[in-house]
mmCIF file of C-alpha atoms in Angstrom:
data_model
loop_
_atom_site.group_PDB
_atom_site.id
_atom_site.type_symbol
_atom_site.label_atom_id
_atom_site.label_comp_id
_atom_site.label_asym_id
_atom_site.label_seq_id
_atom_site.Cartn_x
_atom_site.Cartn_y
_atom_site.Cartn_z
ATOM 1 C CA MET A 1 -5.634 -50.106 25.674
ATOM 2 C CA ILE A 2 -3.014 -52.607 26.831
ATOM 3 C CA PRO A 3 -4.649 -55.910 27.889
ATOM 4 C CA LEU A 4 -4.475 -56.204 31.661
ATOM 5 C CA HIS A 5 -2.385 -59.364 31.662
ATOM 6 C CA LEU A 6 0.328 -57.556 29.679
ATOM 7 C CA GLN A 7 0.490 -54.315 31.655
ATOM 8 C CA ASP A 8 2.923 -55.539 34.302
ATOM 9 C CA ARG A 9 5.060 -57.503 31.848
ATOM 10 C CA LEU A 10 5.509 -54.531 29.517
ATOM 11 C CA ALA A 11 5.881 -51.760 32.071
ATOM 12 C CA THR A 12 9.331 -52.536 33.467
ATOM 13 C CA PRO A 13 12.375 -53.702 31.510
ATOM 14 C CA PRO A 14 14.568 -56.452 32.951
ATOM 15 C CA ALA A 15 17.366 -55.309 35.235
ATOM 16 C CA CYS A 16 19.963 -56.651 32.808
ATOM 17 C CA ASP A 17 19.902 -57.647 29.161
ATOM 18 C CA PRO A 18 18.460 -61.177 28.857
ATOM 19 C CA GLU A 19 20.661 -61.936 25.833
ATOM 20 C CA HIS A 20 23.496 -60.412 23.866
ATOM 21 C CA GLY A 21 22.292 -57.599 21.610
ATOM 22 C CA TRP A 22 18.901 -57.292 23.304
ATOM 23 C CA GLY A 23 19.456 -53.621 24.101
ATOM 24 C CA GLN A 24 19.861 -52.667 20.448
ATOM 25 C CA SER A 25 17.328 -55.003 18.834
ATOM 26 C CA LEU A 26 14.241 -53.317 17.419
ATOM 27 C CA SER A 27 12.638 -56.664 16.640
ATOM 28 C CA ARG A 28 12.884 -58.436 19.989
ATOM 29 C CA GLY A 29 14.582 -56.088 22.461
ATOM 30 C CA ALA A 30 14.359 -52.814 24.333
ATOM 31 C CA PRO A 31 14.029 -50.321 21.412
ATOM 32 C CA GLY A 32 10.973 -52.154 20.041
ATOM 33 C CA THR A 33 9.174 -52.264 23.381
ATOM 34 C CA ALA A 34 10.194 -48.649 23.996
ATOM 35 C CA LEU A 35 8.218 -47.725 20.865
ATOM 36 C CA LEU A 36 5.030 -48.978 22.521
ATOM 37 C CA HIS A 37 5.504 -46.753 25.545
ATOM 38 C CA ILE A 38 6.651 -43.819 23.404
ATOM 39 C CA GLU A 39 3.487 -44.110 21.335
ATOM 40 C CA CYS A 40 1.338 -44.276 24.477
ATOM 41 C CA ALA A 41 3.083 -41.235 25.986
ATOM 42 C CA ARG A 42 2.778 -39.184 22.798
ATOM 43 C CA ALA A 43 -0.896 -40.127 22.473
ATOM 44 C CA GLY A 44 -1.593 -39.142 26.094
ATOM 45 C CA LEU A 45 -2.333 -42.715 27.149
ATOM 46 C CA GLY A 46 0.822 -43.420 29.110
ATOM 47 C CA ASP A 47 3.569 -41.709 31.072
ATOM 48 C CA TRP A 48 6.974 -40.663 29.839
ATOM 49 C CA ALA A 49 8.671 -42.248 32.848
ATOM 50 C CA THR A 50 7.869 -45.727 31.531
ATOM 51 C CA ALA A 51 9.079 -44.804 28.048
ATOM 52 C CA HIS A 52 12.314 -43.409 29.490
ATOM 53 C CA ARG A 53 12.932 -46.616 31.449
ATOM 54 C CA TRP A 54 12.825 -48.634 28.232
ATOM 55 C CA VAL A 55 14.970 -46.114 26.359
ATOM 56 C CA SER A 56 17.494 -46.294 29.198
ATOM 57 C CA ALA A 57 17.494 -50.072 28.903
ATOM 58 C CA ALA A 58 18.290 -49.717 25.192
ATOM 59 C CA THR A 59 21.277 -47.465 25.880
ATOM 60 C CA ARG A 60 22.759 -48.839 29.114
ATOM 61 C CA ALA A 61 25.260 -50.940 27.162
ATOM 62 C CA ALA A 62 27.512 -49.712 24.378
ATOM 63 C CA VAL A 63 25.670 -49.433 21.056
ATOM 64 C CA THR A 64 27.893 -50.891 18.368
ATOM 65 C CA ALA A 65 27.675 -51.460 14.622
ATOM 66 C CA ASN A 66 28.783 -54.449 12.568
ATOM 67 C CA PRO A 67 28.219 -55.547 8.943
ATOM 68 C CA ARG A 68 24.859 -57.093 9.911
ATOM 69 C CA SER A 69 23.589 -53.934 11.618
ATOM 70 C CA GLY A 70 20.544 -52.315 10.050
ATOM 71 C CA LEU A 71 17.194 -50.837 10.955
ATOM 72 C CA PHE A 72 16.359 -53.670 13.338
ATOM 73 C CA ASN A 73 19.745 -54.026 15.008
ATOM 74 C CA GLY A 74 22.482 -51.668 16.153
ATOM 75 C CA PRO A 75 22.677 -47.870 16.196
ATOM 76 C CA THR A 76 19.898 -47.428 13.614
ATOM 77 C CA ALA A 77 17.465 -49.418 15.775
ATOM 78 C CA VAL A 78 18.232 -47.355 18.876
ATOM 79 C CA ALA A 79 18.127 -44.054 16.969
ATOM 80 C CA PHE A 80 14.784 -44.968 15.376
ATOM 81 C CA ALA A 81 13.271 -45.306 18.850
ATOM 82 C CA LEU A 82 14.906 -42.148 20.182
ATOM 83 C CA TYR A 83 13.739 -40.063 17.226
ATOM 84 C CA ALA A 84 10.202 -41.343 17.832
ATOM 85 C CA THR A 85 10.172 -39.619 21.233
ATOM 86 C CA ALA A 86 10.615 -36.131 19.702
ATOM 87 C CA GLN A 87 12.238 -35.238 23.039
ATOM 88 C CA PRO A 88 15.123 -32.723 23.040
ATOM 89 C CA SER A 89 16.715 -34.523 26.011
ATOM 90 C CA TYR A 90 18.001 -37.175 23.606
ATOM 91 C CA ALA A 91 19.672 -34.721 21.207
ATOM 92 C CA ASN A 92 23.243 -35.468 22.329
ATOM 93 C CA ALA A 93 22.736 -39.217 22.119
ATOM 94 C CA LEU A 94 21.217 -38.850 18.672
ATOM 95 C CA ARG A 95 24.150 -36.813 17.397
ATOM 96 C CA THR A 96 26.468 -39.651 18.364
ATOM 97 C CA LEU A 97 24.177 -42.293 16.865
ATOM 98 C CA ASP A 98 23.731 -40.275 13.668
ATOM 99 C CA GLY A 99 27.485 -40.257 13.136
ATOM 100 C CA SER A 100 27.588 -44.032 13.539
ATOM 101 C CA ILE A 101 24.681 -44.449 11.116
ATOM 102 C CA ARG A 102 26.353 -42.296 8.466
ATOM 103 C CA THR A 103 29.514 -44.382 8.757
ATOM 104 C CA LEU A 104 27.500 -47.617 8.657
ATOM 105 C CA THR A 105 25.613 -46.432 5.571
ATOM 106 C CA ARG A 106 28.774 -45.484 3.688
ATOM 107 C CA ARG A 107 30.427 -48.811 4.462
ATOM 108 C CA LYS A 108 27.358 -50.798 3.412
ATOM 109 C CA LEU A 109 27.133 -48.815 0.177
ATOM 110 C CA GLU A 110 30.842 -49.247 -0.575
ATOM 111 C CA ARG A 111 30.585 -53.010 -0.148
ATOM 112 C CA ALA A 112 27.381 -53.205 -2.201
ATOM 113 C CA GLN A 113 28.709 -51.109 -5.086
ATOM 114 C CA ALA A 114 31.970 -53.087 -5.142
ATOM 115 C CA ARG A 115 29.986 -56.316 -5.229
ATOM 116 C CA ILE A 116 27.940 -55.091 -8.206
ATOM 117 C CA ASP A 117 31.085 -53.919 -9.986
ATOM 118 C CA CYS A 118 32.528 -57.440 -9.618
ATOM 119 C CA GLY A 119 29.415 -59.013 -11.112
ATOM 120 C CA GLN A 120 28.565 -60.949 -7.949
ATOM 121 C CA LEU A 121 25.069 -61.608 -6.572
ATOM 122 C CA PRO A 122 23.863 -59.980 -3.329
ATOM 123 C CA SER A 123 22.972 -61.535 -0.028
ATOM 124 C CA LEU A 124 19.524 -60.681 1.276
ATOM 125 C CA ARG A 125 21.065 -58.809 4.196
ATOM 126 C CA GLU A 126 22.784 -56.438 1.763
ATOM 127 C CA TYR A 127 19.540 -54.846 0.637
ATOM 128 C CA ASP A 128 16.610 -56.030 2.761
ATOM 129 C CA LEU A 129 14.447 -54.139 5.245
ATOM 130 C CA ILE A 130 15.573 -55.996 8.362
ATOM 131 C CA SER A 131 19.384 -55.847 8.104
ATOM 132 C CA GLY A 132 20.164 -54.169 4.799
ATOM 133 C CA LEU A 133 20.272 -50.850 3.042
ATOM 134 C CA THR A 134 16.501 -50.638 2.591
ATOM 135 C CA GLY A 135 16.069 -50.592 6.364
ATOM 136 C CA VAL A 136 18.787 -47.979 6.826
ATOM 137 C CA GLY A 137 17.071 -45.986 4.071
ATOM 138 C CA VAL A 138 13.789 -46.107 6.007
ATOM 139 C CA HIS A 139 15.467 -44.418 8.952
ATOM 140 C CA LEU A 140 17.185 -41.832 6.744
ATOM 141 C CA LEU A 141 13.986 -41.020 4.845
ATOM 142 C CA ARG A 142 12.167 -40.385 8.096
ATOM 143 C CA ASN A 143 14.862 -38.615 10.093
ATOM 144 C CA ASP A 144 17.387 -37.180 7.597
ATOM 145 C CA PRO A 145 15.458 -36.719 4.318
ATOM 146 C CA CYS A 146 17.652 -33.844 3.136
ATOM 147 C CA GLY A 147 20.943 -35.661 3.657
ATOM 148 C CA MET A 148 23.079 -37.086 0.889
ATOM 149 C CA GLU A 149 22.930 -40.592 2.383
ATOM 150 C CA ILE A 150 19.257 -41.238 1.555
ATOM 151 C CA ARG A 151 19.844 -40.362 -2.095
ATOM 152 C CA ALA A 152 22.885 -42.621 -2.180
ATOM 153 C CA VAL A 153 20.748 -45.478 -0.832
ATOM 154 C CA LEU A 154 18.030 -44.802 -3.416
ATOM 155 C CA SER A 155 20.624 -44.749 -6.209
ATOM 156 C CA TYR A 156 21.945 -48.099 -5.015
ATOM 157 C CA LEU A 157 18.419 -49.575 -4.998
ATOM 158 C CA VAL A 158 17.871 -48.325 -8.542
ATOM 159 C CA ARG A 159 21.093 -50.068 -9.584
ATOM 160 C CA LEU A 160 19.975 -53.210 -7.740
ATOM 161 C CA THR A 161 17.046 -53.551 -10.153
ATOM 162 C CA GLU A 162 19.283 -53.825 -13.222
ATOM 163 C CA PRO A 163 19.228 -57.389 -14.663
ATOM 164 C CA VAL A 164 22.321 -59.605 -14.551
ATOM 165 C CA ARG A 165 23.385 -62.957 -16.013
ATOM 166 C CA HIS A 166 23.431 -65.990 -13.713
ATOM 167 C CA HIS A 167 23.830 -69.638 -14.757
ATOM 168 C CA GLY A 168 23.342 -68.583 -18.364
ATOM 169 C CA ILE A 169 20.022 -66.874 -17.759
ATOM 170 C CA THR A 170 19.020 -63.264 -17.139
ATOM 171 C CA VAL A 171 17.888 -62.655 -13.567
ATOM 172 C CA PRO A 172 16.932 -59.493 -11.678
ATOM 173 C CA GLY A 173 19.750 -57.737 -9.880
ATOM 174 C CA TRP A 174 18.338 -58.642 -6.482
ATOM 175 C CA TRP A 175 18.638 -62.375 -7.213
ATOM 176 C CA THR A 176 20.633 -63.996 -4.417
ATOM 177 C CA HIS A 177 22.720 -67.153 -4.495
ATOM 178 C CA ASN A 178 21.364 -68.054 -1.028
ATOM 179 C CA GLY A 179 18.095 -69.538 0.177
ATOM 180 C CA PRO A 180 15.466 -67.524 2.103
ATOM 181 C CA ALA A 181 17.457 -67.975 5.336
ATOM 182 C CA ASP A 182 20.285 -66.093 3.544
ATOM 183 C CA VAL A 183 22.640 -69.074 3.556
ATOM 184 C CA LEU A 184 23.455 -71.553 0.804
ATOM 185 C CA SER A 185 20.750 -74.220 0.632
ATOM 186 C CA SER A 186 20.457 -77.509 -1.256
ATOM 187 C CA HIS A 187 16.745 -76.720 -1.594
ATOM 188 C CA PHE A 188 17.557 -73.521 -3.510
ATOM 189 C CA LEU A 189 20.257 -74.584 -5.953
ATOM 190 C CA GLY A 190 21.050 -71.536 -8.036
ATOM 191 C CA GLY A 191 19.539 -69.230 -5.414
ATOM 192 C CA HIS A 192 16.245 -67.382 -5.594
ATOM 193 C CA ALA A 193 14.482 -64.053 -6.018
ATOM 194 C CA ASN A 194 12.717 -63.067 -2.810
ATOM 195 C CA LEU A 195 9.345 -61.301 -3.188
ATOM 196 C CA GLY A 196 8.632 -60.554 0.462
ATOM 197 C CA MET A 197 8.461 -57.248 2.325
ATOM 198 C CA ALA A 198 10.830 -58.127 5.163
ATOM 199 C CA HIS A 199 13.627 -59.786 3.195
ATOM 200 C CA GLY A 200 12.686 -59.371 -0.457
ATOM 201 C CA ILE A 201 12.199 -56.849 -3.212
ATOM 202 C CA CYS A 202 8.922 -55.435 -1.889
ATOM 203 C CA GLY A 203 10.915 -53.608 0.779
ATOM 204 C CA PRO A 204 13.016 -51.672 -1.777
ATOM 205 C CA LEU A 205 9.870 -51.132 -3.870
ATOM 206 C CA ALA A 206 8.021 -49.543 -0.958
ATOM 207 C CA LEU A 207 10.997 -47.355 0.005
ATOM 208 C CA LEU A 208 11.552 -46.121 -3.559
ATOM 209 C CA ALA A 209 7.831 -45.348 -3.814
ATOM 210 C CA LEU A 210 7.550 -43.530 -0.484
ATOM 211 C CA ALA A 211 10.628 -41.436 -1.249
ATOM 212 C CA MET A 212 9.232 -40.460 -4.642
ATOM 213 C CA THR A 213 5.870 -39.547 -3.133
ATOM 214 C CA ARG A 214 7.716 -37.273 -0.702
ATOM 215 C CA GLY A 215 9.663 -35.590 -3.496
ATOM 216 C CA ILE A 216 12.999 -37.314 -2.879
ATOM 217 C CA THR A 217 14.176 -38.722 -6.191
ATOM 218 C CA VAL A 218 17.259 -39.919 -8.036
ATOM 219 C CA PRO A 219 17.736 -40.690 -11.739
ATOM 220 C CA HIS A 220 15.722 -43.664 -13.063
ATOM 221 C CA GLN A 221 13.794 -44.121 -9.815
ATOM 222 C CA ALA A 222 10.418 -44.282 -11.571
ATOM 223 C CA GLU A 223 11.776 -46.815 -14.079
ATOM 224 C CA ALA A 224 13.087 -48.979 -11.227
ATOM 225 C CA ILE A 225 9.683 -48.910 -9.525
ATOM 226 C CA ALA A 226 7.931 -49.840 -12.761
ATOM 227 C CA GLY A 227 10.456 -52.611 -13.426
ATOM 228 C CA ILE A 228 9.922 -54.236 -10.036
ATOM 229 C CA CYS A 229 6.158 -54.034 -10.519
ATOM 230 C CA ALA A 230 6.432 -55.650 -13.962
ATOM 231 C CA TRP A 231 8.435 -58.502 -12.448
ATOM 232 C CA MET A 232 5.795 -58.972 -9.763
ATOM 233 C CA ASP A 233 3.150 -59.052 -12.512
ATOM 234 C CA GLN A 234 5.043 -61.819 -14.254
ATOM 235 C CA TRP A 235 4.594 -64.102 -11.231
ATOM 236 C CA SER A 236 1.111 -63.110 -10.074
ATOM 237 C CA GLN A 237 -1.690 -65.643 -9.838
ATOM 238 C CA GLY A 238 -5.450 -65.143 -9.716
ATOM 239 C CA ARG A 239 -7.353 -61.929 -10.312
ATOM 240 C CA GLY A 240 -9.069 -59.222 -8.303
ATOM 241 C CA VAL A 241 -9.419 -60.019 -4.600
ATOM 242 C CA LYS A 242 -8.006 -63.499 -5.285
ATOM 243 C CA ALA A 243 -4.706 -62.293 -6.793
ATOM 244 C CA TRP A 244 -1.518 -63.387 -5.043
ATOM 245 C CA TRP A 245 2.230 -63.824 -5.442
ATOM 246 C CA PRO A 246 4.610 -66.546 -4.270
ATOM 247 C CA PRO A 247 7.101 -65.629 -1.542
ATOM 248 C CA TRP A 248 10.069 -66.407 -3.823
ATOM 249 C CA ILE A 249 11.114 -67.735 -7.234
ATOM 250 C CA THR A 250 13.759 -70.449 -7.640
ATOM 251 C CA LEU A 251 16.093 -70.901 -10.584
ATOM 252 C CA SER A 252 14.172 -73.933 -11.845
ATOM 253 C CA GLU A 253 10.936 -71.956 -11.675
ATOM 254 C CA LEU A 254 12.567 -69.114 -13.582
ATOM 255 C CA HIS A 255 13.716 -71.556 -16.274
ATOM 256 C CA SER A 256 10.193 -72.985 -16.633
ATOM 257 C CA SER A 257 8.419 -69.596 -16.228
ATOM 258 C CA ARG A 258 6.122 -71.271 -13.669
ATOM 259 C CA HIS A 259 6.272 -71.327 -9.904
ATOM 260 C CA ALA A 260 5.506 -74.451 -7.938
ATOM 261 C CA GLN A 261 3.358 -72.976 -5.159
ATOM 262 C CA ALA A 262 -0.228 -74.137 -5.594
ATOM 263 C CA SER A 263 -1.974 -71.694 -3.257
ATOM 264 C CA PRO A 264 -1.308 -68.341 -1.592
ATOM 265 C CA PRO A 265 0.964 -68.239 1.453
ATOM 266 C CA ARG A 266 -0.558 -67.141 4.747
ATOM 267 C CA PRO A 267 -1.606 -63.469 4.679
ATOM 268 C CA SER A 268 1.366 -62.182 6.657
ATOM 269 C CA TRP A 269 3.119 -58.828 6.493
ATOM 270 C CA CYS A 270 6.583 -60.341 6.079
ATOM 271 C CA TYR A 271 6.083 -62.706 3.110
ATOM 272 C CA GLY A 272 2.410 -62.687 2.201
ATOM 273 C CA ARG A 273 -0.088 -60.648 0.256
ATOM 274 C CA PRO A 274 -0.547 -57.803 2.802
ATOM 275 C CA GLY A 275 3.061 -56.612 2.519
ATOM 276 C CA GLN A 276 3.320 -57.365 -1.197
ATOM 277 C CA ALA A 277 0.082 -55.555 -2.037
ATOM 278 C CA ARG A 278 0.826 -52.552 0.175
ATOM 279 C CA ALA A 279 4.189 -52.091 -1.571
ATOM 280 C CA GLN A 280 2.436 -52.121 -4.948
ATOM 281 C CA GLN A 281 -0.257 -49.736 -3.763
ATOM 282 C CA LEU A 282 2.472 -47.280 -2.721
ATOM 283 C CA ALA A 283 4.190 -47.837 -6.071
ATOM 284 C CA GLY A 284 0.964 -47.114 -7.946
ATOM 285 C CA ARG A 285 0.603 -43.828 -6.096
ATOM 286 C CA ALA A 286 4.226 -42.861 -6.746
ATOM 287 C CA ILE A 287 4.190 -43.396 -10.524
ATOM 288 C CA ASP A 288 0.535 -42.387 -11.072
ATOM 289 C CA ASP A 289 -0.549 -45.907 -11.983
ATOM 290 C CA ALA A 290 -4.153 -45.839 -10.781
ATOM 291 C CA CYS A 291 -4.885 -49.317 -12.154
ATOM 292 C CA ARG A 292 -2.074 -50.851 -10.115
ATOM 293 C CA GLN A 293 -3.164 -48.977 -7.024
ATOM 294 C CA ARG A 294 -6.753 -50.214 -7.338
ATOM 295 C CA ALA A 295 -5.605 -53.765 -8.051
ATOM 296 C CA ALA A 296 -3.450 -53.728 -4.922
ATOM 297 C CA GLU A 297 -6.379 -52.446 -2.876
ATOM 298 C CA ASP A 298 -8.515 -55.299 -4.203
ATOM 299 C CA VAL A 299 -5.873 -57.755 -3.012
ATOM 300 C CA LEU A 300 -5.816 -56.134 0.418
ATOM 301 C CA LEU A 301 -9.592 -56.427 0.586
ATOM 302 C CA GLY A 302 -9.251 -60.106 -0.238
ATOM 303 C CA CYS A 303 -6.668 -60.521 2.514
ATOM 304 C CA ALA A 304 -9.132 -59.151 5.040
ATOM 305 C CA THR A 305 -12.205 -61.090 3.933
ATOM 306 C CA ASP A 306 -11.066 -64.519 2.701
ATOM 307 C CA GLU A 307 -11.794 -66.815 5.637
ATOM 308 C CA ASP A 308 -9.841 -69.725 4.163
ATOM 309 C CA HIS A 309 -6.699 -67.638 4.105
ATOM 310 C CA LEU A 310 -7.362 -65.925 7.445
ATOM 311 C CA ALA A 311 -7.512 -69.409 8.969
ATOM 312 C CA GLN A 312 -3.785 -69.769 8.201
ATOM 313 C CA LEU A 313 -2.928 -67.108 10.799
ATOM 314 C CA SER A 314 -2.203 -68.654 14.163
ATOM 315 C CA ASP A 315 -0.605 -65.950 16.317
ATOM 316 C CA ALA A 316 -0.916 -62.271 17.166
ATOM 317 C CA SER A 317 2.445 -61.010 15.876
ATOM 318 C CA LEU A 318 3.269 -58.160 13.518
ATOM 319 C CA CYS A 319 5.693 -60.193 11.449
ATOM 320 C CA HIS A 320 3.599 -63.166 10.408
ATOM 321 C CA GLY A 321 0.386 -62.999 12.417
ATOM 322 C CA TRP A 322 -2.839 -61.099 12.956
ATOM 323 C CA ALA A 323 -1.247 -57.788 13.966
ATOM 324 C CA GLY A 324 0.683 -57.483 10.708
ATOM 325 C CA LEU A 325 -2.417 -58.174 8.634
ATOM 326 C CA VAL A 326 -4.666 -55.881 10.664
ATOM 327 C CA HIS A 327 -2.224 -52.971 10.681
ATOM 328 C CA THR A 328 -1.282 -53.209 7.007
ATOM 329 C CA VAL A 329 -4.909 -53.380 5.887
ATOM 330 C CA TRP A 330 -5.879 -50.566 8.269
ATOM 331 C CA ARG A 331 -3.117 -48.368 6.857
ATOM 332 C CA ALA A 332 -4.061 -49.090 3.244
ATOM 333 C CA ILE A 333 -7.847 -49.294 2.860
ATOM 334 C CA ASP A 334 -11.095 -48.532 4.661
ATOM 335 C CA ILE A 335 -13.452 -51.500 4.798
ATOM 336 C CA PRO A 336 -16.422 -52.429 7.024
ATOM 337 C CA ALA A 337 -14.775 -55.733 7.982
ATOM 338 C CA GLN A 338 -11.991 -54.012 9.909
ATOM 339 C CA SER A 339 -13.777 -53.970 13.265
ATOM 340 C CA HIS A 340 -14.155 -57.732 12.968
ATOM 341 C CA LEU A 341 -10.421 -58.061 12.307
ATOM 342 C CA HIS A 342 -9.637 -55.897 15.348
ATOM 343 C CA THR A 343 -11.785 -58.149 17.519
ATOM 344 C CA ARG A 344 -9.939 -61.224 16.311
ATOM 345 C CA LEU A 345 -6.547 -59.630 16.938
ATOM 346 C CA ALA A 346 -7.662 -58.727 20.466
ATOM 347 C CA HIS A 347 -8.750 -62.323 21.012
ATOM 348 C CA TYR A 348 -5.414 -63.736 19.881
ATOM 349 C CA LEU A 349 -3.511 -61.164 21.908
ATOM 350 C CA GLY A 350 -5.540 -61.926 25.016
ATOM 351 C CA ALA A 351 -4.804 -65.630 24.748
ATOM 352 C CA ALA A 352 -1.163 -65.338 23.718
ATOM 353 C CA GLN A 353 1.965 -65.993 25.744
ATOM 354 C CA LEU A 354 4.163 -63.520 23.881
ATOM 355 C CA ASN A 355 7.574 -62.073 24.587
ATOM 356 C CA PRO A 356 7.644 -58.263 24.931
ATOM 357 C CA GLY A 357 9.231 -57.646 21.499
ATOM 358 C CA LEU A 358 8.043 -55.692 18.478
ATOM 359 C CA LEU A 359 8.035 -58.016 15.454
ATOM 360 C CA ASP A 360 7.137 -61.320 17.098
ATOM 361 C CA GLY A 361 5.980 -60.117 20.492
ATOM 362 C CA ALA A 362 3.331 -58.367 22.493
ATOM 363 C CA ALA A 363 4.581 -54.795 21.974
ATOM 364 C CA GLY A 364 3.980 -54.905 18.225
ATOM 365 C CA ALA A 365 0.581 -56.562 18.558
ATOM 366 C CA VAL A 366 -0.553 -53.984 21.121
ATOM 367 C CA LEU A 367 0.661 -51.124 18.908
ATOM 368 C CA ALA A 368 -1.360 -52.484 15.991
ATOM 369 C CA LEU A 369 -4.451 -52.898 18.146
ATOM 370 C CA HIS A 370 -4.080 -49.387 19.534
ATOM 371 C CA ALA A 371 -3.724 -47.842 16.057
ATOM 372 C CA ALA A 372 -6.770 -49.668 14.761
ATOM 373 C CA SER A 373 -8.822 -48.665 17.804
ATOM 374 C CA SER A 374 -7.788 -45.006 17.731
ATOM 375 C CA CYS A 375 -8.475 -44.537 13.990
ATOM 376 C CA ALA A 376 -5.534 -42.109 13.789
ATOM 377 C CA PRO A 377 -2.020 -42.475 12.397
ATOM 378 C CA PRO A 378 0.515 -43.376 15.101
ATOM 379 C CA ALA A 379 1.725 -40.249 16.877
ATOM 380 C CA SER A 380 5.264 -41.615 17.041
ATOM 381 C CA GLY A 381 5.350 -42.918 13.473
ATOM 382 C CA TRP A 382 6.481 -46.314 14.782
ATOM 383 C CA ASP A 383 5.105 -48.195 11.766
ATOM 384 C CA ALA A 384 7.569 -46.566 9.380
ATOM 385 C CA CYS A 385 9.810 -49.506 10.271
ATOM 386 C CA LEU A 386 7.324 -51.809 8.517
ATOM 387 C CA LEU A 387 7.213 -49.649 5.349
ATOM 388 C CA VAL A 388 3.416 -49.496 5.490
ATOM 389 C CA ASP A 389 3.079 -45.819 6.483
ATOM 390 C CA ASP A 390 2.010 -43.099 4.049
#
């Protein structure tokens, strides 16, 4: 159910785009809110007319690609929403978008492979879930699993895991010279290794694992999965339900083999234990590592039951709030505490003044609440964009 105070706000898109790029932004714009209405229509809880209005808003301006385009922006974002409708009326539009996505994928891969060949370090947006090749791979795995492009993306991600030399020390291939904002930072001299789901290596880990589970493999994929997991193990803290990982590792921390963070970050999907543990649970399933899978499930249980850490959540969003925690835990494990989590998400959503968007807004929070309440996988598969689906 959509809370009453959000029904009017989410039913009708604005008459014109409120900002540049809004129409092709899955995170904050029309495609993300369209997913809410598509899910409601496919589940028999809403009408297709509302979904079509939001899809029309996403396509009323020209959909264009640029080097920063990925799953959450540009043609891939719009196509992800259109594919979720499963409506033949969008077939022509999807053919056009698919051609743009293939071109975008090839260009991203060419730049990434050339960068590796030159011995340079990547930017986060080269490989991450939000703007990079992992996000494009999510779309391809879901909507073109037999195409050559998804295997090319997987092969690139395998190559990304190969260690390189940087400042006289061996670092993982996904080490970036930038800070977490993906720009040079005086606080991250020498760069960092990002361990998050949204912008870090847990996104590639989850994609490699899901592809393998679905029978889509490339050479050395299992070794790449195991290598990422071993690196995560190197930086883990605590045990059992108390285990956690830092959001990133700096060059000084790598030199000292110790990270400076004293306590777990907030239990968010984007950078915290929910996303990190879900990626490792999927990895455990993919490479038949039952111990890793169980350990990840223990961490997810801890995320859902540790009141000290739950107190760090202060909003309803999917990205870094209650919705992301609730949906990731609901997708991964079955625990008695879940109804309590759903109640708390509903409370935060009822009190929130959110924009209509998916990642930081009301649409994503409502989708998470609906999934948890229905006890069934999303009919539209909207949560594939978070890399928490099965």
